[in-house]
XYZ file of C-alpha atoms in Angstrom:
90
model
C -107.381 -116.142 -105.446
C -106.217 -116.673 -108.982
C -105.089 -120.255 -109.451
C -102.293 -121.124 -111.813
C -104.293 -123.999 -113.246
C -107.511 -125.951 -112.843
C -105.819 -128.904 -111.138
C -104.486 -126.685 -108.359
C -107.980 -125.269 -107.925
C -109.498 -128.768 -107.802
C -106.883 -129.870 -105.264
C -107.572 -126.892 -102.969
C -111.343 -127.370 -103.246
C -111.025 -131.074 -102.463
C -108.962 -130.428 -99.346
C -111.576 -127.911 -98.265
C -114.447 -130.339 -98.765
C -112.673 -133.071 -96.800
C -111.763 -130.721 -93.941
C -115.334 -129.435 -93.732
C -116.772 -132.966 -93.818
C -114.476 -134.077 -90.985
C -115.211 -130.920 -88.982
C -118.968 -131.410 -89.284
C -118.628 -135.079 -88.322
C -116.999 -133.899 -85.083
C -119.772 -131.327 -84.578
C -117.148 -128.590 -84.443
C -118.001 -125.068 -85.460
C -115.471 -123.403 -87.695
C -114.625 -121.131 -84.760
C -113.917 -124.117 -82.513
C -111.694 -125.737 -85.124
C -109.781 -122.508 -85.744
C -109.334 -121.586 -82.117
C -108.461 -125.146 -81.070
C -105.130 -124.831 -82.826
C -104.695 -121.086 -82.981
C -105.717 -120.798 -86.597
C -107.276 -117.719 -88.127
C -111.045 -118.190 -88.526
C -111.094 -116.359 -91.856
C -108.299 -118.462 -93.310
C -109.897 -121.648 -92.018
C -113.107 -120.672 -93.790
C -111.210 -119.901 -96.999
C -109.455 -123.276 -96.785
C -112.814 -125.054 -96.479
C -114.135 -123.128 -99.488
C -111.040 -123.996 -101.511
C -110.254 -120.323 -102.008
C -106.681 -120.539 -100.720
C -104.012 -123.184 -100.883
C -103.271 -124.617 -97.473
C -99.722 -124.782 -96.154
C -98.510 -128.168 -94.970
C -98.033 -126.952 -91.395
C -101.597 -125.629 -91.334
C -102.968 -128.865 -92.774
C -101.084 -130.754 -90.061
C -102.626 -128.535 -87.361
C -106.094 -129.026 -88.830
C -105.610 -132.807 -88.908
C -104.576 -132.802 -85.247
C -107.534 -130.611 -84.308
C -109.836 -133.060 -86.110
C -108.111 -135.981 -84.371
C -106.931 -137.650 -87.578
C -103.399 -138.221 -88.730
C -102.108 -135.931 -91.465
C -101.500 -138.991 -93.642
C -105.123 -140.101 -93.183
C -106.294 -136.672 -94.276
C -104.102 -136.811 -97.388
C -105.328 -140.341 -98.145
C -108.923 -139.068 -98.059
C -107.958 -136.338 -100.515
C -106.236 -138.913 -102.751
C -109.297 -141.163 -102.655
C -111.615 -138.287 -103.521
C -109.447 -137.118 -106.432
C -108.994 -140.627 -107.798
C -105.955 -142.551 -108.907
C -105.840 -140.793 -112.271
C -105.299 -137.348 -110.748
C -101.867 -135.906 -111.497
C -100.652 -132.329 -111.441
C -98.373 -132.858 -114.385
C -99.042 -134.912 -117.452
C -96.168 -136.559 -119.245
């Protein structure tokens, strides 16, 4: 996928890293995670690799499958990116 900018790429890659870390902590295979909530295995893999941008509804499903709240998942992404991360600079 061609990203519009480097920050979007970094954001997608960070979500992927967090999702994969949480999945491995649960000892879930990618197939188990995908099938648990009716997600496509290929897309789930691409999300973990940061190749595609994840839709909010899909991120919510992934959070539920990993037994974390969607807000907790976003907070982990925020923590990883750091407080100075912004999509748009003033």
